[in-house]
Short mmCIF file of C-alpha atoms in Angstrom, two decimals:
data_model
loop_
_atom_site.label_atom_id
_atom_site.label_comp_id
_atom_site.label_asym_id
_atom_site.label_seq_id
_atom_site.Cartn_x
_atom_site.Cartn_y
_atom_site.Cartn_z
CA UNK M 1 24.16 8.44 9.54
CA UNK M 2 27.09 9.81 11.46
CA UNK M 3 26.19 12.66 13.79
CA UNK M 4 29.50 14.38 14.46
CA UNK M 5 29.95 16.41 17.66
CA UNK M 6 28.11 19.72 17.55
CA UNK M 7 31.09 21.87 18.52
CA UNK M 8 32.94 23.37 15.61
CA UNK M 9 30.17 25.65 14.44
CA UNK M 10 28.80 26.85 17.75
CA UNK M 11 27.25 30.26 17.16
CA UNK M 12 29.14 32.86 19.13
CA UNK M 13 28.76 31.99 22.79
CA UNK M 14 26.00 29.48 22.04
CA UNK M 15 23.37 32.13 21.35
CA UNK M 16 19.72 31.18 21.35
CA UNK M 17 17.72 31.14 18.16
CA UNK M 18 16.07 34.37 19.33
CA UNK M 19 19.36 36.22 19.04
CA UNK M 20 20.04 35.18 15.46
CA UNK M 21 19.40 37.38 12.47
CA UNK M 22 16.32 36.32 10.57
CA UNK M 23 18.13 37.07 7.30
CA UNK M 24 21.32 35.18 8.14
CA UNK M 25 22.05 31.96 6.27
CA UNK M 26 25.09 30.16 7.61
CA UNK M 27 26.80 27.94 5.02
CA UNK M 28 27.63 24.47 6.25
CA UNK M 29 29.58 21.71 4.53
CA UNK M 30 28.48 18.09 4.66
CA UNK M 31 29.49 14.79 3.04
CA UNK M 32 27.20 12.06 1.72
CA UNK M 33 28.77 8.60 1.60
CA UNK M 34 26.52 6.76 -0.82
CA UNK M 35 29.15 4.04 -1.28
CA UNK M 36 28.97 3.10 2.43
CA UNK M 37 25.38 1.89 2.96
CA UNK M 38 24.29 1.06 6.49
CA UNK M 39 21.41 -0.82 8.09
CA UNK M 40 17.84 -1.04 6.86
CA UNK M 41 15.46 1.61 8.18
CA UNK M 42 12.47 -0.53 9.11
CA UNK M 43 9.07 0.73 8.03
CA UNK M 44 7.89 -0.08 11.57
CA UNK M 45 9.77 3.00 12.79
CA UNK M 46 6.74 4.88 11.43
CA UNK M 47 4.22 3.06 13.62
CA UNK M 48 1.12 4.40 15.36
CA UNK M 49 -0.51 3.96 18.78
CA UNK M 50 -4.28 4.13 19.41
CA UNK M 51 -5.55 3.79 22.95
CA UNK M 52 -9.07 3.83 24.37
CA UNK M 53 -8.57 7.38 25.59
CA UNK M 54 -10.75 10.44 25.01
CA UNK M 55 -11.85 10.65 21.37
CA UNK M 56 -8.93 8.58 20.14
CA UNK M 57 -11.08 5.57 19.27
CA UNK M 58 -14.68 6.68 19.75
CA UNK M 59 -15.26 9.41 17.15
CA UNK M 60 -11.62 9.33 16.01
CA UNK M 61 -11.91 5.84 14.49
CA UNK M 62 -15.27 4.34 15.44
CA UNK M 63 -18.54 6.15 14.77
CA UNK M 64 -20.83 3.13 14.50
CA UNK M 65 -22.54 1.59 11.52
CA UNK M 66 -25.57 3.87 11.77
CA UNK M 67 -23.59 7.12 11.89
CA UNK M 68 -24.20 9.79 9.22
CA UNK M 69 -20.41 10.16 9.07
CA UNK M 70 -19.29 8.07 6.06
CA UNK M 71 -18.00 4.77 7.39
CA UNK M 72 -17.34 1.15 6.55
CA UNK M 73 -18.77 -1.18 9.19
CA UNK M 74 -18.60 1.68 11.71
CA UNK M 75 -15.04 2.82 10.95
CA UNK M 76 -14.52 6.32 9.55
CA UNK M 77 -13.67 6.33 5.85
CA UNK M 78 -11.81 9.66 5.99
CA UNK M 79 -9.49 8.51 8.78
CA UNK M 80 -8.78 5.21 7.03
CA UNK M 81 -7.99 7.03 3.79
CA UNK M 82 -5.65 9.46 5.51
CA UNK M 83 -3.74 6.67 7.27
CA UNK M 84 -3.43 4.64 4.07
CA UNK M 85 -1.88 7.69 2.39
CA UNK M 86 1.03 7.70 4.87
CA UNK M 87 1.45 3.92 4.58
CA UNK M 88 1.00 3.24 8.30
CA UNK M 89 2.94 0.01 8.95
CA UNK M 90 1.60 -0.95 12.38
CA UNK M 91 -0.95 0.19 14.99
CA UNK M 92 -0.58 -0.58 18.69
CA UNK M 93 -3.82 -1.22 20.65
CA UNK M 94 -5.74 -1.10 23.08
CA UNK M 95 -3.24 0.80 25.27
CA UNK M 96 -1.39 2.15 27.12
CA UNK M 97 -2.64 2.18 30.66
CA UNK M 98 -6.03 1.05 29.40
CA UNK M 99 -4.55 -2.29 28.32
CA UNK M 100 -3.87 -3.50 31.85
CA UNK M 101 -7.53 -3.11 32.81
CA UNK M 102 -8.86 -4.45 29.50
CA UNK M 103 -10.43 -7.90 29.35
CA UNK M 104 -10.74 -9.00 25.77
CA UNK M 105 -13.99 -10.90 26.22
CA UNK M 106 -15.73 -7.60 26.96
CA UNK M 107 -15.21 -6.66 23.30
CA UNK M 108 -16.41 -9.70 21.35
CA UNK M 109 -19.81 -11.10 20.44
CA UNK M 110 -23.11 -9.28 20.03
CA UNK M 111 -22.42 -5.54 20.51
CA UNK M 112 -25.79 -5.11 22.21
CA UNK M 113 -24.73 -7.54 24.93
CA UNK M 114 -21.26 -6.18 25.58
CA UNK M 115 -20.72 -4.74 29.07
CA UNK M 116 -20.12 -1.08 29.78
CA UNK M 117 -17.06 -0.41 31.93
CA UNK M 118 -15.56 2.64 33.59
CA UNK M 119 -12.33 3.87 31.99
CA UNK M 120 -10.51 4.49 35.26
CA UNK M 121 -7.33 5.81 33.71
CA UNK M 122 -8.78 8.37 31.32
CA UNK M 123 -11.41 10.62 32.83
CA UNK M 124 -13.74 7.92 34.15
CA UNK M 125 -15.43 7.88 30.75
CA UNK M 126 -17.83 4.98 30.10
CA UNK M 127 -16.25 2.31 27.88
CA UNK M 128 -18.98 0.77 25.73
CA UNK M 129 -16.76 -1.97 24.27
CA UNK M 130 -18.38 -1.38 20.87
CA UNK M 131 -14.85 -1.26 19.46
CA UNK M 132 -13.30 -4.59 20.36
CA UNK M 133 -11.13 -7.29 18.84
CA UNK M 134 -13.00 -7.80 15.56
CA UNK M 135 -13.49 -4.06 15.05
CA UNK M 136 -9.80 -3.38 15.64
CA UNK M 137 -8.70 -5.99 13.14
CA UNK M 138 -11.23 -4.68 10.65
CA UNK M 139 -9.64 -1.24 11.16
CA UNK M 140 -6.07 -2.42 10.59
CA UNK M 141 -7.10 -4.45 7.56
CA UNK M 142 -8.91 -1.47 6.05
CA UNK M 143 -5.79 0.65 6.59
CA UNK M 144 -3.58 -2.14 5.23
CA UNK M 145 -1.35 -2.26 8.27
CA UNK M 146 -0.19 -4.71 10.95
CA UNK M 147 -1.56 -5.22 14.45
CA UNK M 148 0.42 -4.80 17.66
CA UNK M 149 -1.60 -6.00 20.65
CA UNK M 150 -0.82 -5.04 24.24
CA UNK M 151 -2.09 -7.75 26.57
CA UNK M 152 -3.21 -7.33 30.16
CA UNK M 153 -0.59 -8.39 32.68
CA UNK M 154 -1.29 -6.00 35.55
CA UNK M 155 -4.84 -7.18 36.36
CA UNK M 156 -5.01 -10.48 34.48
CA UNK M 157 -3.31 -13.85 34.24
CA UNK M 158 -1.54 -16.07 31.70
CA UNK M 159 -4.72 -18.02 30.98
CA UNK M 160 -6.53 -14.92 29.72
CA UNK M 161 -3.57 -14.02 27.50
CA UNK M 162 -3.29 -17.55 26.12
CA UNK M 163 -7.00 -17.77 25.34
CA UNK M 164 -7.00 -14.41 23.53
CA UNK M 165 -4.05 -15.50 21.41
CA UNK M 166 -5.71 -18.83 20.59
CA UNK M 167 -9.00 -17.09 19.78
CA UNK M 168 -7.12 -14.87 17.35
CA UNK M 169 -4.69 -17.29 15.76
CA UNK M 170 -5.92 -20.87 16.00
CA UNK M 171 -6.68 -22.48 12.61
CA UNK M 172 -8.12 -25.64 14.20
CA UNK M 173 -11.49 -26.86 15.40
CA UNK M 174 -10.94 -26.06 19.06
CA UNK M 175 -13.66 -24.22 20.95
CA UNK M 176 -11.91 -20.82 20.85
CA UNK M 177 -11.40 -21.00 17.08
CA UNK M 178 -15.03 -22.02 16.65
CA UNK M 179 -16.11 -19.10 18.83
CA UNK M 180 -14.13 -16.72 16.60
CA UNK M 181 -15.86 -18.14 13.54
CA UNK M 182 -19.25 -17.82 15.19
CA UNK M 183 -18.43 -14.15 15.75
CA UNK M 184 -17.85 -13.65 12.03
CA UNK M 185 -14.17 -14.39 11.38
CA UNK M 186 -13.43 -17.67 9.58
CA UNK M 187 -9.67 -17.37 9.12
CA UNK M 188 -7.19 -16.60 11.90
CA UNK M 189 -6.14 -13.00 12.40
CA UNK M 190 -2.60 -11.93 11.65
CA UNK M 191 -0.91 -10.80 14.89
CA UNK M 192 2.77 -10.01 14.25
CA UNK M 193 3.47 -8.24 17.57
CA UNK M 194 2.21 -8.84 21.11
CA UNK M 195 3.25 -6.73 24.08
CA UNK M 196 3.32 -8.57 27.39
CA UNK M 197 2.18 -5.77 29.68
CA UNK M 198 2.51 -1.98 29.43
CA UNK M 199 4.41 0.36 31.72
CA UNK M 200 4.60 -2.37 34.32
CA UNK M 201 6.71 0.01 36.43
CA UNK M 202 3.69 2.34 36.71
CA UNK M 203 0.05 2.09 35.61
CA UNK M 204 0.63 -1.52 34.56
CA UNK M 205 1.15 -2.75 38.12
CA UNK M 206 3.73 -0.62 39.99
CA UNK M 207 6.18 -3.50 39.68
CA UNK M 208 9.91 -3.59 40.35
CA UNK M 209 12.04 -4.76 37.40
CA UNK M 210 12.83 -7.98 39.26
CA UNK M 211 9.14 -8.71 39.81
CA UNK M 212 8.22 -7.86 36.22
CA UNK M 213 11.00 -10.09 34.86
CA UNK M 214 9.49 -13.00 36.78
CA UNK M 215 5.99 -12.12 35.52
CA UNK M 216 7.31 -11.95 31.96
CA UNK M 217 8.83 -15.41 32.31
CA UNK M 218 5.60 -16.75 33.80
CA UNK M 219 3.36 -15.27 31.08
CA UNK M 220 5.77 -16.24 28.30
CA UNK M 221 5.67 -19.85 29.44
CA UNK M 222 2.06 -19.93 28.24
CA UNK M 223 2.63 -17.78 25.16
CA UNK M 224 3.24 -20.86 22.97
CA UNK M 225 5.08 -19.11 20.18
CA UNK M 226 5.09 -21.23 17.07
CA UNK M 227 3.55 -21.78 13.66
CA UNK M 228 0.08 -20.58 14.68
CA UNK M 229 1.33 -17.79 16.97
CA UNK M 230 4.47 -16.29 15.45
CA UNK M 231 4.02 -12.86 17.03
CA UNK M 232 7.09 -11.15 18.43
CA UNK M 233 7.11 -11.16 22.25
CA UNK M 234 7.54 -7.57 23.41
CA UNK M 235 8.59 -7.03 27.02
CA UNK M 236 7.32 -4.01 28.92
CA UNK M 237 10.30 -1.69 29.01
CA UNK M 238 11.61 1.35 30.79
CA UNK M 239 10.35 4.81 31.57
CA UNK M 240 12.70 7.30 29.89
CA UNK M 241 16.21 7.16 31.38
CA UNK M 242 15.62 4.27 33.80
CA UNK M 243 18.35 2.04 32.37
CA UNK M 244 18.25 -0.14 35.50
CA UNK M 245 14.85 -1.45 34.37
CA UNK M 246 16.29 -2.48 31.00
CA UNK M 247 19.34 -3.99 32.67
CA UNK M 248 17.43 -6.11 35.20
CA UNK M 249 14.69 -7.30 32.84
CA UNK M 250 17.14 -8.29 30.11
CA UNK M 251 19.51 -9.92 32.57
CA UNK M 252 16.73 -12.07 34.03
CA UNK M 253 14.51 -12.69 31.01
CA UNK M 254 16.32 -11.97 27.74
CA UNK M 255 15.43 -15.44 26.42
CA UNK M 256 11.74 -14.71 26.93
CA UNK M 257 11.49 -11.71 24.63
CA UNK M 258 12.02 -10.72 21.02
CA UNK M 259 11.89 -7.00 21.79
CA UNK M 260 11.70 -4.64 24.74
CA UNK M 261 9.84 -1.34 24.77
CA UNK M 262 10.86 2.16 25.83
CA UNK M 263 8.66 5.19 26.52
CA UNK M 264 9.72 8.83 26.31
CA UNK M 265 7.59 11.95 26.02
CA UNK M 266 8.70 15.48 25.12
CA UNK M 267 7.54 18.04 27.69
CA UNK M 268 8.69 21.62 27.02
CA UNK M 269 9.09 22.30 30.75
CA UNK M 270 10.11 18.76 31.80
CA UNK M 271 7.50 19.28 34.54
CA UNK M 272 4.55 16.89 34.60
CA UNK M 273 2.50 19.31 36.73
CA UNK M 274 2.76 22.14 34.19
CA UNK M 275 3.96 20.90 30.85
CA UNK M 276 3.45 24.05 28.76
CA UNK M 277 0.83 25.05 26.17
CA UNK M 278 0.30 23.52 22.74
CA UNK M 279 -0.54 26.98 21.33
CA UNK M 280 0.58 30.56 21.97
CA UNK M 281 4.00 29.55 23.25
CA UNK M 282 7.09 31.73 23.03
CA UNK M 283 10.51 31.08 21.51
CA UNK M 284 11.93 30.05 24.86
CA UNK M 285 9.42 27.17 25.01
CA UNK M 286 10.08 26.42 21.34
CA UNK M 287 13.75 25.93 22.16
CA UNK M 288 13.14 24.02 25.39
CA UNK M 289 10.85 21.64 23.47
CA UNK M 290 13.60 20.82 21.01
CA UNK M 291 16.18 20.40 23.74
CA UNK M 292 13.87 17.92 25.46
CA UNK M 293 13.02 16.00 22.30
CA UNK M 294 16.67 15.77 21.23
CA UNK M 295 17.40 13.94 24.47
CA UNK M 296 16.00 10.93 22.59
CA UNK M 297 19.44 10.53 21.03
CA UNK M 298 21.20 10.21 24.38
CA UNK M 299 18.36 8.06 25.71
CA UNK M 300 18.75 5.52 22.92
CA UNK M 301 22.52 5.38 23.33
CA UNK M 302 22.19 4.60 27.03
CA UNK M 303 19.57 1.85 26.66
CA UNK M 304 21.31 0.30 23.66
CA UNK M 305 24.57 0.10 25.63
CA UNK M 306 22.74 -1.84 28.36
CA UNK M 307 21.06 -4.11 25.83
CA UNK M 308 24.40 -4.83 24.15
CA UNK M 309 25.70 -6.26 27.44
CA UNK M 310 23.01 -8.94 27.52
CA UNK M 311 22.39 -9.34 23.78
CA UNK M 312 25.62 -8.59 21.86
CA UNK M 313 24.25 -10.13 18.67
CA UNK M 314 21.32 -7.68 18.73
CA UNK M 315 18.61 -10.32 18.47
CA UNK M 316 16.27 -8.31 20.70
CA UNK M 317 14.73 -5.23 19.12
CA UNK M 318 14.19 -1.94 20.91
CA UNK M 319 10.65 -0.65 20.37
CA UNK M 320 10.05 2.98 21.32
CA UNK M 321 6.36 2.23 21.35
CA UNK M 322 5.27 5.49 23.00
CA UNK M 323 6.87 8.80 22.06
CA UNK M 324 5.78 12.32 21.16
CA UNK M 325 4.94 15.72 22.62
CA UNK M 326 2.80 16.09 25.72
CA UNK M 327 1.40 19.52 26.57
CA UNK M 328 -1.26 20.86 28.91
CA UNK M 329 -4.70 19.98 27.54
CA UNK M 330 -6.67 22.56 25.60
CA UNK M 331 -8.88 24.82 27.73
CA UNK M 332 -12.43 23.56 28.09
CA UNK M 333 -11.60 19.93 27.32
CA UNK M 334 -11.66 16.96 29.69
CA UNK M 335 -8.21 16.80 31.35
CA UNK M 336 -8.38 13.01 31.19
CA UNK M 337 -8.79 13.00 27.40
CA UNK M 338 -5.36 14.51 26.59
CA UNK M 339 -6.57 16.60 23.65
CA UNK M 340 -3.97 19.06 22.37
CA UNK M 341 -3.53 21.06 19.18
CA UNK M 342 -0.72 20.18 16.82
CA UNK M 343 1.50 22.86 15.30
CA UNK M 344 4.52 23.39 13.09
CA UNK M 345 6.59 22.70 16.22
CA UNK M 346 5.15 19.18 16.41
CA UNK M 347 5.83 18.48 12.74
CA UNK M 348 9.48 19.39 13.24
CA UNK M 349 9.64 17.37 16.48
CA UNK M 350 8.46 14.33 14.48
CA UNK M 351 11.13 14.81 11.81
CA UNK M 352 13.86 15.32 14.43
CA UNK M 353 12.94 11.98 15.98
CA UNK M 354 12.79 10.22 12.62
CA UNK M 355 16.34 11.35 11.91
CA UNK M 356 17.47 10.12 15.33
CA UNK M 357 15.77 6.73 14.93
CA UNK M 358 17.43 6.27 11.52
CA UNK M 359 20.80 6.46 13.25
CA UNK M 360 20.10 3.43 15.49
CA UNK M 361 18.27 1.04 13.19
CA UNK M 362 20.56 -1.88 14.05
CA UNK M 363 18.66 -1.95 17.36
CA UNK M 364 15.59 0.31 17.01
CA UNK M 365 13.16 -1.81 15.00
CA UNK M 366 9.84 -0.12 15.79
CA UNK M 367 8.49 3.13 17.18
CA UNK M 368 4.87 4.17 17.79
CA UNK M 369 3.91 7.82 18.11
CA UNK M 370 1.30 8.70 20.71
CA UNK M 371 -1.33 8.89 19.35
CA UNK M 372 -3.05 8.44 16.01
CA UNK M 373 -6.22 10.54 16.38
CA UNK M 374 -7.33 13.27 18.83
CA UNK M 375 -4.85 12.40 21.59
CA UNK M 376 -1.43 13.95 22.31
CA UNK M 377 0.73 14.33 19.17
CA UNK M 378 -1.96 13.18 16.77
CA UNK M 379 -1.88 12.66 13.02
CA UNK M 380 -5.53 13.60 12.75
CA UNK M 381 -7.97 15.81 14.66
CA UNK M 382 -11.73 15.40 14.30
CA UNK M 383 -14.76 17.43 15.27
CA UNK M 384 -17.73 15.19 14.65
CA UNK M 385 -17.88 14.82 10.84
CA UNK M 386 -15.02 17.30 10.26
CA UNK M 387 -11.35 16.31 10.10
CA UNK M 388 -7.96 18.04 9.97
CA UNK M 389 -4.56 16.66 9.07
CA UNK M 390 -1.87 17.95 11.39
CA UNK M 391 1.72 19.09 10.73
CA UNK M 392 2.83 15.84 12.36
CA UNK M 393 0.76 13.93 9.78
CA UNK M 394 2.51 15.82 7.00
CA UNK M 395 5.95 15.07 8.45
CA UNK M 396 5.06 11.37 8.38
CA UNK M 397 3.89 11.74 4.77
CA UNK M 398 7.10 13.46 3.70
CA UNK M 399 9.21 10.67 5.24
CA UNK M 400 7.31 7.77 3.62
CA UNK M 401 10.23 7.03 1.22
CA UNK M 402 12.41 6.17 4.22
CA UNK M 403 10.28 3.11 5.04
CA UNK M 404 12.35 -0.04 4.42
CA UNK M 405 15.13 2.05 2.91
CA UNK M 406 18.88 1.62 3.43
CA UNK M 407 20.62 4.19 5.60
CA UNK M 408 23.38 6.25 3.98
CA UNK M 409 25.95 8.09 6.13
CA UNK M 410 25.72 11.87 5.94
CA UNK M 411 28.43 13.63 7.96
CA UNK M 412 27.61 17.16 9.11
CA UNK M 413 28.28 19.45 12.04
CA UNK M 414 25.40 21.71 13.02
CA UNK M 415 25.44 24.97 14.97
CA UNK M 416 24.35 24.78 18.58
CA UNK M 417 21.31 26.32 20.24
CA UNK M 418 20.25 26.61 23.88
CA UNK M 419 17.05 25.16 25.28
CA UNK M 420 17.39 26.62 28.77
CA UNK M 421 19.38 26.00 31.94
CA UNK M 422 19.76 22.80 33.93
CA UNK M 423 19.46 22.64 37.71
CA UNK M 424 23.13 23.61 38.02
CA UNK M 425 22.70 26.66 35.81
CA UNK M 426 24.46 25.13 32.81
CA UNK M 427 23.24 25.69 29.27
CA UNK M 428 21.05 22.92 27.83
CA UNK M 429 22.38 22.74 24.28
CA UNK M 430 21.10 20.96 21.20
CA UNK M 431 21.95 21.03 17.46
CA UNK M 432 20.14 23.59 15.34
CA UNK M 433 19.19 20.91 12.82
CA UNK M 434 19.63 17.20 12.20
CA UNK M 435 19.62 15.11 9.06
CA UNK M 436 19.40 11.61 7.69
CA UNK M 437 19.83 10.08 4.26
CA UNK M 438 18.85 6.77 2.70
CA UNK M 439 18.52 4.83 -0.52
CA UNK M 440 14.82 4.05 -0.92
CA UNK M 441 13.16 1.04 -2.48
CA UNK M 442 12.72 3.07 -5.67
CA UNK M 443 16.51 3.27 -5.96
CA UNK M 444 16.62 7.02 -5.31
CA UNK M 445 18.53 8.81 -2.58
CA UNK M 446 16.43 10.81 -0.09
CA UNK M 447 17.66 13.34 2.44
CA UNK M 448 15.57 14.60 5.36
CA UNK M 449 16.40 17.77 7.29
CA UNK M 450 14.69 19.07 10.44
CA UNK M 451 15.67 22.68 11.16
CA UNK M 452 14.88 23.51 14.79
CA UNK M 453 16.16 27.08 14.54
CA UNK M 454 13.17 29.43 14.83
CA UNK M 455 15.03 32.36 13.25
CA UNK M 456 17.77 31.21 10.91
CA UNK M 457 17.94 29.13 7.78
CA UNK M 458 21.04 27.32 6.54
CA UNK M 459 22.72 26.56 3.25
CA UNK M 460 23.95 22.97 3.24
CA UNK M 461 26.67 22.21 0.72
CA UNK M 462 26.67 18.42 0.53
CA UNK M 463 29.57 16.71 -1.23
CA UNK M 464 27.93 13.81 -3.07
CA UNK M 465 31.15 11.84 -3.44
CA UNK M 466 30.67 8.92 -5.81
CA UNK M 467 26.98 9.60 -6.30
CA UNK M 468 26.02 11.00 -9.70
CA UNK M 469 22.87 13.12 -9.53
CA UNK M 470 21.37 15.41 -12.15
CA UNK M 471 18.38 16.92 -10.38
CA UNK M 472 16.87 17.52 -6.95
CA UNK M 473 13.22 17.84 -5.97
CA UNK M 474 11.23 17.62 -2.77
CA UNK M 475 8.88 19.22 -0.27
CA UNK M 476 9.15 21.68 2.59
CA UNK M 477 6.92 22.11 5.64
CA UNK M 478 7.11 25.53 7.27
CA UNK M 479 4.99 28.56 8.19
CA UNK M 480 5.33 32.13 9.39
CA UNK M 481 3.96 31.44 12.86
CA UNK M 482 5.60 29.07 15.32
CA UNK M 483 2.21 27.67 16.29
CA UNK M 484 0.67 27.42 12.80
CA UNK M 485 -1.93 24.67 12.89
CA UNK M 486 -4.92 23.20 11.07
CA UNK M 487 -8.47 23.13 12.45
CA UNK M 488 -11.16 20.58 11.52
CA UNK M 489 -13.59 22.06 8.99
CA UNK M 490 -11.39 25.06 8.17
CA UNK M 491 -9.01 25.70 5.28
CA UNK M 492 -5.54 24.31 5.93
CA UNK M 493 -3.01 26.82 7.22
CA UNK M 494 0.03 24.56 7.05
CA UNK M 495 0.78 21.85 4.50
CA UNK M 496 3.89 20.79 2.54
CA UNK M 497 4.73 22.69 -0.64
CA UNK M 498 7.29 22.07 -3.37
CA UNK M 499 10.86 22.76 -2.25
CA UNK M 500 12.65 25.13 -4.63
CA UNK M 501 15.87 25.57 -2.69
CA UNK M 502 17.92 22.75 -4.17
CA UNK M 503 20.72 22.95 -6.76
CA UNK M 504 23.33 20.52 -8.00
CA UNK M 505 26.69 22.04 -8.92
CA UNK M 506 28.96 19.29 -10.15
CA UNK M 507 29.47 16.94 -7.22
CA UNK M 508 27.91 19.31 -4.67
CA UNK M 509 24.25 19.44 -3.67
CA UNK M 510 23.30 22.87 -2.37
CA UNK M 511 20.19 23.02 -0.17
CA UNK M 512 18.85 26.32 1.12
CA UNK M 513 16.90 25.31 4.22
CA UNK M 514 14.47 27.86 5.67
CA UNK M 515 14.13 28.54 9.38
CA UNK M 516 11.75 26.33 11.40
CA UNK M 517 11.20 23.75 8.70
CA UNK M 518 11.17 20.15 7.59
CA UNK M 519 12.67 19.45 4.17
CA UNK M 520 12.81 16.12 2.34
CA UNK M 521 14.52 15.95 -1.06
CA UNK M 522 15.00 13.27 -3.69
CA UNK M 523 18.04 13.02 -5.94
CA UNK M 524 17.64 11.84 -9.53
#
């Protein structure tokens, strides 16, 4: 997709969404270039992240074999079913910060004999280790997805990493493979992705990039990538805009990695001490949230430019393996468990990021939203036996056709909104909407639109060029309230409905996009 500069259609003097007429519908021209296909949009862009944090694993995934909550070998059936429905391609585990204190042997063997540990990073909660290696792989196999392991570098050593990999992947008669079989798994596990450390600049060891690059080279020397262990080697990457980390690590260790990670969270206030509420926010925080999340576009450009210096052939993938909204926790919950509600705002944030990721798929090969269940920008919220699917979940479901599709350029210029003021008093501007288009595996063209404007809808007149289409259909996710959300055990308030705002007039596709919405359409 080509995202042209957001200048020509600036609204007045860059008015905020609050100042726009709720009945206004600006008409905007766009051009679809179906005869100029781009790169593949990897299904792994729609990846998940599940850490031992709060109720993310315990209750969210694992309830135990004796639980009255319907389960298969201790894993919730309702959660598995919901994740299968959005075709989750990969799940990253066990962290996060938790990974660099996790010792894999704590989570294998007889559950009754597994040690209990203190989860130092997340509220000091006891970690029972009832959900360990075999349980995780049972989970991913039930979902029908791939595993992405994050191994302990910060408080471990290469021997522990090597032995975990051999335990998982060895097909031979060595002691580790025999131990795996004795624990109930005859055949090796499939491990396509292995992260060598997590946030090594912070909770993973407070390392400098130079020090981490040396640690990566040391650990990778004992990684033994080959026929048995073909997993991609993922280097621990940068925090947000720290391009120096990417530069130093790639300069010193580019041969020792197949991908490098990047973490970026959307905070409405950009203030870690007071991030802003998940519910009952005003339009100013709505706009500031979208300004902050749209910085992902600039962030990717900056890190990709650095990567291109050291890897011009783009062998190394960029994995944004932690992203999403981060608000103040809900009142009355454990601050260390990072539980937050999930609203229409979050669903649109997800779609905005999907459209950005689609633009950089020659380098961005995986992303993992944080997190799957009950933590941060979750797909699913549970309350004991009850479950709710969030607006973010529904955004993922609407974008399923984009998995392993082929990007199609869609040129458009969007109006500009303001998210607030920077430290110099200048307006923080962002586009009112963004889009992406692709040819899916079913041969159909799909177009996704994320309208960030809280007040105004738009009429997109898309010139289809050489594409011949007879009909348009799709879904829309929107609601009257900015903070519309679903609650476990209660009737859904927000869910996608059939989109009726599409027309084809000769070679022009007309889409009437409502305010504050996600729309995905299919052309037949």
